[in-house]
Coordinates of C-alpha atoms and ligand atoms in Angstrom, one line a residue:
Chain D
M133 CA -8.4 -68.6 -31.9
T134 CA -5.1 -66.3 -32.0
M135 CA -5.7 -62.7 -32.1
P136 CA -3.3 -61.4 -34.7
P137 CA -0.5 -59.5 -33.6
M138 CA -1.1 -55.6 -32.2
L139 CA 1.0 -53.4 -34.7
P140 CA 1.7 -49.6 -33.5
P141 CA 0.2 -46.1 -34.4
Q142 CA -0.8 -47.1 -38.1
P143 CA -1.6 -44.2 -39.6
R144 CA 0.9 -41.6 -40.9
S145 CA 1.3 -38.7 -43.7
A146 CA 1.0 -40.7 -47.0
A147 CA 4.8 -38.1 -47.3
T148 CA 6.9 -40.1 -44.6
L149 CA 6.1 -43.2 -45.8
A150 CA 9.9 -41.5 -48.7
L151 CA 11.4 -43.7 -45.5
V152 CA 10.1 -46.2 -45.5
A153 CA 12.7 -47.8 -48.1
P154 CA 16.3 -46.2 -46.1
A155 CA 14.7 -47.3 -43.1
A156 CA 14.6 -50.4 -44.4
A157 CA 17.8 -50.7 -45.5
G158 CA 19.0 -49.4 -42.6
R159 CA 20.2 -46.6 -44.1
F160 CA 19.8 -43.1 -41.9
A161 CA 18.0 -40.6 -44.2
L162 CA 16.3 -37.5 -44.4
Q163 CA 14.4 -35.1 -46.5
C164 CA 17.3 -32.9 -47.9
C165 CA 16.1 -30.2 -50.5
K166 CA 17.7 -29.8 -53.3
A167 CA 17.8 -26.1 -53.9
C168 CA 19.0 -25.2 -51.0
G169 CA 20.5 -28.2 -49.2
N170 CA 18.7 -28.8 -46.2
F171 CA 17.4 -31.7 -44.1
I172 CA 14.6 -31.0 -43.5
Y173 CA 12.5 -33.3 -40.6
P174 CA 9.4 -34.0 -39.9
V175 CA 8.8 -34.6 -43.4
R176 CA 7.3 -32.3 -45.2
N177 CA 6.2 -31.3 -49.0
I178 CA 7.7 -27.9 -48.6
C179 CA 11.5 -26.3 -47.5
P180 CA 10.0 -24.7 -44.6
T181 CA 13.8 -22.5 -45.4
C182 CA 13.7 -22.0 -48.9
L183 CA 10.1 -22.7 -50.3
S184 CA 11.7 -25.5 -52.8
Q185 CA 9.7 -28.7 -53.6
D186 CA 12.6 -30.1 -55.6
I187 CA 12.9 -32.8 -52.3
A188 CA 14.6 -36.0 -52.2
V189 CA 15.9 -38.1 -49.4
T190 CA 19.4 -38.6 -49.5
D191 CA 21.6 -40.5 -47.2
A192 CA 22.4 -38.0 -43.6
P193 CA 25.1 -37.7 -40.8
A194 CA 23.1 -40.1 -38.2
G195 CA 25.5 -37.6 -35.0
G196 CA 23.1 -35.8 -33.0
L197 CA 23.6 -34.0 -29.4
L198 CA 20.2 -35.7 -27.2
L199 CA 19.3 -32.2 -25.5
S200 CA 16.3 -33.5 -23.4
E201 CA 15.4 -36.9 -22.1
T202 CA 11.9 -38.5 -20.6
T203 CA 10.5 -42.1 -19.9
I204 CA 7.3 -42.6 -20.7
R205 CA 5.3 -44.3 -18.0
I206 CA 2.0 -43.7 -18.6
T207 CA 0.0 -44.1 -22.0
G208 CA -3.2 -44.8 -23.5
D209 CA -2.2 -46.6 -26.8
P210 CA -3.3 -49.7 -26.8
F211 CA -0.3 -50.9 -28.2
F212 CA 2.6 -49.4 -26.3
R213 CA 0.2 -50.5 -23.2
E214 CA 1.6 -53.7 -23.4
R215 CA 5.3 -52.9 -23.6
P216 CA 7.4 -51.6 -20.4
P217 CA 8.5 -47.9 -20.6
V218 CA 9.3 -46.4 -23.2
R219 CA 12.8 -43.8 -22.9
Q220 CA 12.6 -40.7 -25.4
G221 CA 14.7 -38.2 -26.5
L222 CA 14.7 -35.1 -28.2
V223 CA 17.9 -35.0 -30.4
R224 CA 19.9 -31.7 -32.1
A225 CA 21.1 -33.9 -35.5
D226 CA 24.3 -32.5 -36.1
C227 CA 22.2 -32.5 -40.1
G228 CA 20.6 -29.5 -38.6
V229 CA 16.9 -30.8 -37.6
T230 CA 15.6 -31.8 -34.4
I231 CA 13.9 -35.5 -34.3
I232 CA 12.5 -37.0 -31.7
A233 CA 13.7 -40.3 -30.6
I234 CA 13.1 -43.4 -28.7
L235 CA 16.9 -44.0 -26.7
H236 CA 18.7 -47.3 -25.9
R237 CA 18.4 -48.3 -22.1
D238 CA 22.0 -47.9 -22.1
C239 CA 22.4 -43.3 -23.6
P240 CA 23.6 -41.3 -21.2
P241 CA 21.2 -38.1 -20.3
E242 CA 22.8 -35.7 -22.7
G243 CA 25.6 -36.5 -24.4
R244 CA 26.3 -37.2 -28.4
V245 CA 24.6 -40.2 -29.6
R246 CA 24.4 -41.5 -32.8
L247 CA 20.4 -41.8 -35.3
S248 CA 19.3 -44.3 -36.3
L249 CA 15.9 -45.0 -39.7
R250 CA 14.2 -48.5 -38.6
L251 CA 10.2 -50.5 -38.9
D252 CA 8.4 -50.8 -36.5
R253 CA 6.7 -53.3 -36.5
G254 CA 4.4 -52.4 -38.3
G255 CA 6.2 -51.1 -41.5
K256 CA 7.0 -48.0 -41.1
P257 CA 9.6 -45.2 -40.0
L258 CA 10.3 -45.1 -36.5
L259 CA 13.4 -42.8 -35.0
L260 CA 16.2 -44.7 -32.6
A261 CA 19.0 -43.0 -30.7
F262 CA 22.1 -44.8 -30.3
P263 CA 24.8 -44.2 -27.4
L264 CA 28.4 -43.9 -29.3
H265 CA 29.8 -46.6 -26.4
P266 CA 29.8 -48.9 -26.4
E267 CA 30.1 -48.4 -30.4
S268 CA 28.0 -51.8 -31.1
S269 CA 25.0 -50.8 -29.0
E270 CA 22.4 -52.5 -31.1
V271 CA 18.2 -53.0 -30.9
A272 CA 19.2 -56.9 -29.8
D273 CA 20.8 -55.0 -26.9
D274 CA 17.9 -54.2 -26.0
P275 CA 14.8 -56.5 -25.5
S276 CA 12.7 -53.2 -25.7
L277 CA 13.7 -51.7 -28.4
R278 CA 14.0 -55.3 -29.8
D279 CA 10.2 -55.8 -28.9
L280 CA 9.4 -52.1 -30.7
T281 CA 11.3 -52.6 -34.5
M282 CA 11.2 -55.0 -37.2
D283 CA 14.0 -56.9 -37.8
P284 CA 16.3 -56.5 -41.4
A285 CA 15.5 -60.3 -42.7
A286 CA 11.9 -58.8 -41.9
A287 CA 12.4 -55.1 -42.7
A288 CA 13.6 -56.2 -46.5
A289 CA 10.7 -58.4 -46.8
H290 CA 8.0 -56.0 -46.7
L291 CA 10.0 -53.3 -49.0
A292 CA 9.5 -55.5 -51.4
D293 CA 5.7 -56.6 -51.2
P294 CA 4.9 -53.7 -47.8
D295 CA 1.2 -55.6 -48.4
R296 CA 2.3 -58.8 -46.9
P297 CA 2.1 -59.2 -43.0
Chain G
M166 CA 2.6 2.1 -32.8
R167 CA -0.8 -0.6 -32.6
H168 CA -3.7 1.0 -32.2
G169 CA -5.5 0.6 -29.4
Y170 CA -8.5 -1.2 -28.2
D171 CA -10.5 2.5 -27.4
G172 CA -14.3 2.0 -26.5
V173 CA -13.8 -2.7 -26.5
V174 CA -15.8 -4.1 -23.5
V175 CA -16.2 -7.5 -22.5
T176 CA -19.1 -8.7 -20.4
T177 CA -20.8 -11.7 -18.6
P178 CA -18.0 -14.8 -16.9
V179 CA -19.8 -17.5 -17.1
T180 CA -18.4 -20.9 -16.4
V181 CA -20.6 -24.7 -17.1
P182 CA -19.6 -26.6 -14.0
Y183 CA -17.0 -29.7 -15.2
Q184 CA -17.6 -32.7 -14.7
R185 CA -15.3 -35.4 -15.4
F186 CA -16.8 -37.5 -17.6
S187 CA -19.8 -37.2 -19.0
P188 CA -22.7 -38.9 -22.7
H189 CA -23.4 -35.6 -23.9
A190 CA -21.4 -33.3 -27.0
A191 CA -19.6 -30.9 -27.1
H192 CA -22.3 -29.3 -28.6
W193 CA -24.1 -29.5 -24.9
W194 CA -21.5 -27.3 -23.3
A195 CA -21.5 -24.6 -25.9
G196 CA -24.8 -24.1 -26.0
A197 CA -25.4 -23.9 -21.8
A198 CA -23.0 -21.3 -22.0
L199 CA -24.6 -19.6 -24.0
R200 CA -27.8 -20.3 -22.2
G201 CA -25.7 -19.0 -18.8
L202 CA -24.4 -15.5 -21.2
A203 CA -28.0 -15.0 -22.1
E204 CA -29.2 -15.1 -19.3
A205 CA -26.5 -13.6 -16.6
S206 CA -27.0 -10.4 -19.4
G207 CA -29.9 -10.2 -20.7
I208 CA -29.2 -10.1 -24.1
A209 CA -31.3 -12.6 -26.0
H210 CA -28.9 -15.2 -27.9
T211 CA -31.1 -14.4 -31.2
D212 CA -29.9 -10.6 -30.4
M213 CA -26.5 -11.5 -30.3
D214 CA -24.6 -10.8 -33.6
G215 CA -21.5 -12.3 -33.0
L216 CA -20.5 -15.7 -32.6
S217 CA -16.7 -16.9 -32.1
V218 CA -16.9 -21.0 -30.8
A219 CA -13.2 -23.3 -30.0
S220 CA -13.5 -27.0 -29.1
F221 CA -11.6 -30.1 -30.5
G222 CA -15.3 -31.6 -29.8
L223 CA -17.5 -30.6 -32.5
A224 CA -16.4 -33.0 -35.9
P225 CA -18.3 -32.7 -38.2
D226 CA -19.5 -29.6 -37.4
S227 CA -17.3 -26.5 -36.6
G228 CA -19.2 -22.7 -35.7
I229 CA -21.3 -22.3 -38.9
S230 CA -23.3 -25.5 -37.8
L231 CA -23.7 -24.3 -35.0
T232 CA -25.4 -21.2 -35.6
Q233 CA -27.8 -23.5 -37.0
H234 CA -27.4 -25.3 -33.7
F235 CA -28.4 -22.8 -31.5
G236 CA -30.7 -20.4 -33.4
M237 CA -28.5 -17.5 -34.0
S238 CA -27.4 -15.5 -37.2
V239 CA -25.0 -13.7 -37.0
R240 CA -22.7 -11.8 -38.6
H241 CA -19.2 -12.2 -36.9
L242 CA -17.9 -15.9 -36.6
D243 CA -15.4 -17.8 -35.6
T244 CA -14.2 -21.3 -35.2
V245 CA -11.0 -21.0 -33.2
P246 CA -9.2 -24.0 -33.8
L247 CA -5.6 -23.6 -31.4
G248 CA -7.0 -24.5 -27.6
G249 CA -5.1 -23.0 -25.2
A250 CA -4.1 -19.5 -27.1
S251 CA -7.6 -20.0 -28.7
A252 CA -9.4 -17.4 -25.1
V253 CA -7.1 -14.5 -26.4
V254 CA -7.0 -15.0 -30.6
S255 CA -11.2 -15.3 -29.8
L256 CA -11.0 -12.0 -27.8
R257 CA -8.9 -10.1 -30.2
R258 CA -10.7 -11.2 -33.3
A259 CA -13.9 -9.9 -31.6
A260 CA -12.4 -6.9 -30.2
R261 CA -11.7 -5.8 -33.9
A262 CA -14.6 -6.4 -35.1
V263 CA -17.0 -4.8 -32.6
Q264 CA -15.0 -1.8 -32.6
A265 CA -14.9 -1.4 -35.9
G266 CA -18.9 -1.9 -36.0
D267 CA -18.9 -5.1 -37.2
A268 CA -20.8 -6.6 -34.7
D269 CA -22.4 -5.1 -31.6
V270 CA -22.3 -8.3 -29.5
V271 CA -19.8 -11.8 -29.3
A272 CA -20.5 -13.9 -27.9
C273 CA -16.9 -16.7 -27.4
I274 CA -17.3 -20.0 -26.0
G275 CA -13.9 -23.2 -25.5
A276 CA -16.6 -26.2 -24.8
D277 CA -15.5 -29.7 -24.5
T278 CA -16.7 -32.9 -24.0
N279 CA -15.0 -36.2 -22.8
T280 CA -16.1 -39.8 -22.9
P281 CA -13.5 -42.2 -21.1
D282 CA -11.9 -42.9 -25.1
S283 CA -12.2 -39.2 -26.3
F284 CA -8.2 -37.9 -24.6
R285 CA -6.9 -41.3 -26.3
Q286 CA -8.0 -40.4 -29.7
A287 CA -7.9 -36.8 -30.0
L288 CA -4.2 -36.9 -29.1
A289 CA -4.0 -40.1 -32.2
S290 CA -4.8 -37.1 -34.7
F291 CA -3.7 -34.3 -33.0
S292 CA -0.7 -32.9 -36.3
R293 CA 0.5 -34.6 -39.2
F294 CA 3.7 -34.2 -36.8
A295 CA 2.9 -35.4 -34.4
Q296 CA 1.5 -39.4 -35.9
D297 CA 4.0 -38.7 -37.7
A298 CA 7.5 -38.9 -35.2
V299 CA 5.7 -38.0 -32.4
Y300 CA 2.9 -40.5 -31.3
P301 CA 4.7 -43.6 -32.9
M302 CA 7.8 -42.7 -30.6
G303 CA 6.2 -44.0 -27.2
A304 CA 2.8 -42.0 -27.7
G305 CA 3.1 -40.5 -24.7
G306 CA 0.8 -37.5 -25.6
A307 CA 1.6 -34.2 -24.7
N308 CA 2.9 -35.4 -21.1
A309 CA 5.9 -36.5 -22.7
S310 CA 6.5 -33.2 -25.5
F311 CA 5.9 -31.7 -22.2
A312 CA 8.3 -34.0 -20.5
L313 CA 11.7 -32.4 -22.2
L314 CA 10.9 -29.8 -22.1
T315 CA 10.9 -29.9 -18.1
R316 CA 13.8 -32.0 -18.0
H317 CA 15.6 -29.7 -20.4
Y318 CA 14.4 -26.5 -18.6
M319 CA 15.7 -28.1 -15.2
R320 CA 18.7 -28.6 -16.5
A321 CA 19.0 -25.1 -18.3
F322 CA 18.2 -22.8 -15.3
G323 CA 18.0 -24.7 -12.2
A324 CA 13.9 -25.8 -11.3
T325 CA 13.7 -28.4 -8.9
R326 CA 9.9 -30.8 -7.7
E327 CA 9.7 -28.4 -5.5
D328 CA 9.7 -25.3 -7.0
F329 CA 7.2 -26.7 -9.6
A330 CA 5.2 -28.2 -6.1
R331 CA 5.1 -25.0 -4.6
I332 CA 2.8 -22.9 -8.1
C333 CA 0.4 -26.1 -7.8
I334 CA -0.1 -26.1 -4.3
A335 CA 0.0 -22.8 -4.7
Q336 CA -3.0 -23.4 -6.7
R337 CA -4.8 -26.5 -4.6
D338 CA -5.3 -24.0 -2.1
N339 CA -7.5 -21.4 -4.1
A340 CA -9.4 -24.3 -5.4
L341 CA -10.7 -24.8 -2.2
K342 CA -13.0 -21.3 -3.0
N343 CA -14.1 -23.0 -6.3
P344 CA -17.3 -24.9 -6.2
D345 CA -16.6 -25.5 -10.2
A346 CA -13.6 -26.8 -9.5
L347 CA -13.1 -30.4 -9.8
M348 CA -10.3 -31.3 -7.3
K349 CA -11.3 -30.6 -3.3
T350 CA -8.3 -31.1 -0.9
P351 CA -6.0 -30.2 0.4
L352 CA -2.3 -31.0 -1.6
T353 CA 0.6 -30.9 0.0
L354 CA 4.9 -31.0 -0.8
E355 CA 4.4 -34.4 0.4
Q356 CA 1.7 -35.9 -2.0
Y357 CA 2.7 -34.3 -4.0
M358 CA 6.7 -34.8 -4.1
A359 CA 5.3 -38.3 -3.7
A360 CA 3.2 -38.7 -6.7
R361 CA 4.0 -41.1 -9.4
P362 CA 5.6 -40.4 -12.5
V363 CA 4.0 -39.6 -16.0
A364 CA 7.6 -39.5 -18.1
D365 CA 9.5 -38.0 -15.9
P366 CA 10.5 -35.9 -14.7
V367 CA 6.3 -35.0 -15.2
H368 CA 3.9 -36.8 -11.6
L369 CA 0.8 -37.0 -11.8
F370 CA 0.3 -33.5 -10.0
D371 CA 2.1 -31.5 -12.7
C372 CA -1.0 -32.9 -14.6
V373 CA -4.2 -31.2 -15.8
M374 CA -6.9 -33.8 -15.1
P375 CA -9.2 -34.2 -18.7
C376 CA -13.0 -33.2 -19.0
A377 CA -16.2 -31.8 -19.6
G378 CA -17.5 -28.1 -19.3
A379 CA -17.2 -25.0 -21.0
E380 CA -16.2 -21.2 -20.3
A381 CA -17.8 -17.8 -22.2
F382 CA -17.9 -14.2 -21.8
L383 CA -19.4 -11.6 -23.9
V384 CA -17.5 -8.4 -26.9
M385 CA -19.0 -5.4 -27.4
R386 CA -18.7 -1.5 -26.8
E387 CA -19.0 -0.1 -24.4
E388 CA -22.0 2.1 -25.0
T389 CA -24.0 -1.6 -25.3
A390 CA -23.1 -2.6 -22.0
R391 CA -23.4 0.2 -20.3
A392 CA -26.9 0.0 -22.3
Q393 CA -27.8 -3.0 -21.0
G394 CA -26.7 -2.5 -17.9
I395 CA -24.0 -5.4 -16.4
P396 CA -20.9 -4.7 -15.7
F397 CA -17.4 -4.9 -17.6
A398 CA -13.4 -4.8 -17.6
R399 CA -12.3 -2.6 -20.5
L400 CA -9.2 -4.5 -22.6
T401 CA -6.4 -2.7 -23.0
A402 CA -4.0 -4.3 -24.7
A403 CA -3.9 -8.0 -26.4
I404 CA -0.9 -9.6 -27.9
E405 CA -0.8 -13.1 -30.1
G406 CA 2.2 -15.5 -31.5
H407 CA 2.2 -18.6 -33.4
N408 CA 5.6 -20.5 -34.0
Q409 CA 7.6 -17.7 -33.2
F410 CA 11.3 -18.2 -31.8
P411 CA 11.9 -21.2 -34.3
G412 CA 15.6 -21.5 -34.0
D413 CA 15.6 -22.5 -30.3
P414 CA 17.5 -25.4 -29.8
V415 CA 14.3 -26.9 -27.1
Q416 CA 11.5 -24.4 -25.3
V417 CA 12.3 -22.1 -23.0
R418 CA 10.0 -18.8 -24.0
G419 CA 7.2 -19.3 -25.9
G420 CA 5.4 -16.2 -28.3
W421 CA 4.5 -13.4 -25.7
A422 CA 8.6 -12.7 -24.8
R423 CA 8.1 -11.3 -29.0
D424 CA 6.5 -8.8 -27.8
V425 CA 5.7 -8.2 -24.2
D426 CA 6.5 -4.6 -24.6
V427 CA 3.8 -3.8 -26.8
L428 CA 1.0 -5.7 -24.3
Y429 CA 3.0 -3.3 -21.8
G430 CA 2.7 -0.1 -24.1
M431 CA -1.1 -0.3 -24.8
A432 CA -2.0 -1.2 -21.4
G433 CA 0.2 1.5 -20.8
C434 CA 1.9 -0.1 -17.5
G435 CA 4.5 -2.9 -16.6
P436 CA 4.4 -6.4 -15.2
E437 CA 4.1 -3.9 -11.1
G438 CA 1.7 -2.1 -12.4
I439 CA -0.9 -6.4 -12.7
D440 CA -2.8 -6.8 -10.0
V441 CA -4.3 -10.7 -11.4
L442 CA -2.1 -12.9 -13.2
Q443 CA -4.0 -16.7 -15.1
T444 CA -1.2 -17.8 -16.4
Y445 CA -1.9 -21.0 -19.2
D446 CA -0.5 -23.9 -16.3
D447 CA -0.8 -27.4 -18.3
Y448 CA 1.9 -27.7 -17.1
P449 CA 4.2 -25.8 -13.8
V450 CA 6.9 -25.4 -16.3
I451 CA 5.1 -23.8 -18.7
V452 CA 4.4 -21.1 -15.8
M453 CA 7.4 -20.7 -14.7
M454 CA 7.9 -19.2 -19.3
Q455 CA 4.8 -16.6 -18.6
F456 CA 6.4 -15.4 -15.3
E457 CA 9.2 -14.6 -17.1
D458 CA 8.6 -14.2 -21.1
L459 CA 6.1 -11.6 -19.8
G460 CA 8.6 -9.6 -17.0
F461 CA 7.8 -10.5 -13.5
C462 CA 11.1 -11.9 -13.8
A463 CA 14.1 -12.7 -15.7
K464 CA 14.7 -16.3 -17.9
G465 CA 15.6 -18.6 -15.8
E466 CA 15.0 -16.9 -12.3
G467 CA 11.4 -18.5 -12.5
P468 CA 12.4 -21.2 -10.1
A469 CA 13.7 -17.9 -7.8
F470 CA 11.1 -16.2 -8.0
V471 CA 8.5 -19.1 -6.8
R472 CA 10.5 -19.4 -3.8
S473 CA 10.6 -15.7 -2.3
R474 CA 6.2 -14.8 -3.8
D475 CA 2.7 -16.2 -2.7
L476 CA 1.3 -17.5 -5.3
R477 CA -2.8 -17.6 -3.6
I478 CA -5.3 -14.7 -3.3
E479 CA -4.3 -13.5 -0.5
G480 CA -0.3 -14.0 -1.4
D481 CA 2.0 -10.5 -2.7
F482 CA 1.0 -11.9 -6.2
P483 CA -2.3 -13.8 -6.6
H484 CA -1.9 -16.3 -9.5
N485 CA -5.3 -18.6 -11.0
T486 CA -7.7 -17.9 -8.9
S487 CA -9.3 -20.2 -9.4
G488 CA -7.5 -23.5 -9.3
G489 CA -5.7 -23.2 -12.2
Q490 CA -6.3 -25.5 -15.2
L491 CA -4.4 -28.1 -12.7
S492 CA -6.7 -27.7 -9.5
V493 CA -9.7 -27.4 -11.8
G494 CA -9.7 -29.8 -14.8
Q495 CA -8.9 -29.1 -18.3
A496 CA -11.7 -29.4 -20.8
G497 CA -11.0 -29.3 -23.8
A498 CA -10.5 -26.0 -25.5
A499 CA -12.3 -24.4 -22.6
G500 CA -9.0 -24.5 -21.2
G501 CA -7.9 -22.3 -22.8
H502 CA -10.3 -19.6 -21.3
L503 CA -10.8 -20.4 -17.9
G504 CA -8.1 -17.9 -17.1
L505 CA -9.3 -15.4 -18.7
V506 CA -13.1 -15.1 -17.5
E507 CA -11.7 -15.6 -14.4
A508 CA -9.2 -12.7 -14.9
L509 CA -13.1 -10.9 -16.5
R510 CA -14.1 -11.9 -12.7
Q511 CA -11.9 -11.2 -11.6
V512 CA -11.7 -7.3 -12.5
T513 CA -15.1 -6.2 -12.3
G514 CA -15.5 -8.6 -8.8
Q515 CA -17.8 -10.8 -9.5
A516 CA -14.3 -12.9 -7.6
G517 CA -16.8 -13.4 -4.5
A518 CA -15.2 -15.7 -2.4
R519 CA -12.0 -15.7 -5.4
Q520 CA -11.9 -12.3 -5.6
V521 CA -8.1 -10.6 -4.6
A522 CA -8.9 -6.7 -2.8
K523 CA -8.4 -4.6 -5.1
A524 CA -7.9 -6.3 -8.9
R525 CA -8.5 -3.0 -11.6
R526 CA -6.0 -4.5 -13.5
A527 CA -6.3 -8.4 -14.7
M528 CA -3.5 -10.2 -17.2
A529 CA -4.0 -13.2 -18.7
L530 CA -2.3 -15.9 -20.6
G531 CA -3.4 -18.3 -23.5
F532 CA -0.2 -21.4 -25.0
G533 CA -1.2 -24.8 -26.7
M534 CA -0.6 -26.1 -29.8
I535 CA 1.9 -29.1 -29.4
N536 CA 2.4 -30.1 -33.1
Y537 CA 5.7 -31.5 -33.0
D538 CA 8.4 -30.0 -30.7
R539 CA 6.8 -27.3 -29.2
G540 CA 4.3 -25.2 -28.1
L541 CA 3.7 -22.9 -30.7
A542 CA 0.1 -20.7 -29.6
S543 CA 0.3 -18.5 -27.6
G544 CA -1.7 -14.8 -26.5
A545 CA -2.3 -12.3 -23.5
V546 CA -4.6 -9.7 -22.9
I547 CA -5.0 -7.3 -21.0
L548 CA -8.4 -6.4 -18.2
E549 CA -8.3 -3.1 -16.5
A550 CA -11.3 -2.7 -14.3
A551 CA -14.4 0.5 -15.5
Ligands
ZN162 ZN1 15.6 -25.7 -50.1

């Protein structure tokens, strides 16, 4: 008898699922207010700057400044408990929002990083940050990131049919 | 100029002794606190006409359900879902209600239970932002959120783990005089430094131990307390603030900093007039921010402050005299009441072995609700001996 694979934390707001399509396509896109032009994160139902509700998911500059970091060694979550410690950072994105992201193992402890929007193993949006050097840094060279994210082929299939396991 | 709290007093500090785990519901703990209030004040719960309750564990109930559960008929009812800031907010609202005559006696209760799985469940369903944008990035909970703030604070202001240790060790020393504290043995610097990392740079002794328990007090007018013949403290000042300083890229201050002058203005004193301080100590970095934001030292001088002061009951800066949440335990939303109840004990001379000599004026602080990247809720009160 095989157990179904354990999934990462699942419950998300309905609004945040707007980030699934760009994540599956490998695009770094966030909500942006069409009225005032400000980017918005975490996902909201209204722009906190001008209270417009005319909001669209828009490609954003992927640069950011890593302000602080931690390594999460103890968690009560059944999915993360079975995996190596997650390196997490607080990133001030160039587009103006603050992002809590999972850090690639080669990110420096502070300084510039490149943000990326991916799908996790459950097909939900995940925020990652990569070092600028080497520029080629990818999910593939960090085993813990590889284990947390859906690979691009699976992501494309997920986008075509989100209900498929 | 804000209206003062003339005529408003706080009475009857009650602690229902904590337990690491409990088979009982939060209702059981809140009910035990209410019984404690009635026994200690001589006021039957059926004669209390106000109830304010804070708890993470009452679902699907709230304060309204508790009126029937406890057999109370009230004129003032509040459910304050503000975690570490809930006691200050409960007290502020209750104070205005009794001052205006909308109610005569308000029972303010913080209570929670702790089952082996309840902590994780609470984390996963804490807020929408947490659910969408924090929990999936490693499920580190509050430990990870405060680790990010702690690392940044250490870099910005030169704080070291040894500085945080001073806070934790002094509180443990205080806790040894508190029979209700879950931690019963001294904490050494060696033990603190050697503790296992939880979310770097946060290690085991920087974290509170979740537990079950309850804390409570009564709010009434002075003439009511006198007629009842119970010790009371005057409420002289109170502030609260939520989502203050949203433009700070990383949190280095709480909402206190915005209204600290209002607080001291109402109390008619400055930081030097505070005889005993109860900070909100979910993590030592937040304690250090409170020393700064409430004007006991300047921003960034928290590390130097803890190196130069003795934070024990008998020291030159008596702080978290119960042992605080770091050594007593954190009973959910009751944790936000621990400091206020201890402050009340101190200025009414009911602190027993923990009594600070000549404690006439005490400050109690609240902080909480990490919604995304920072704690949103802050509050402060000053209580003065009658
Ligand atoms: Zn806008």
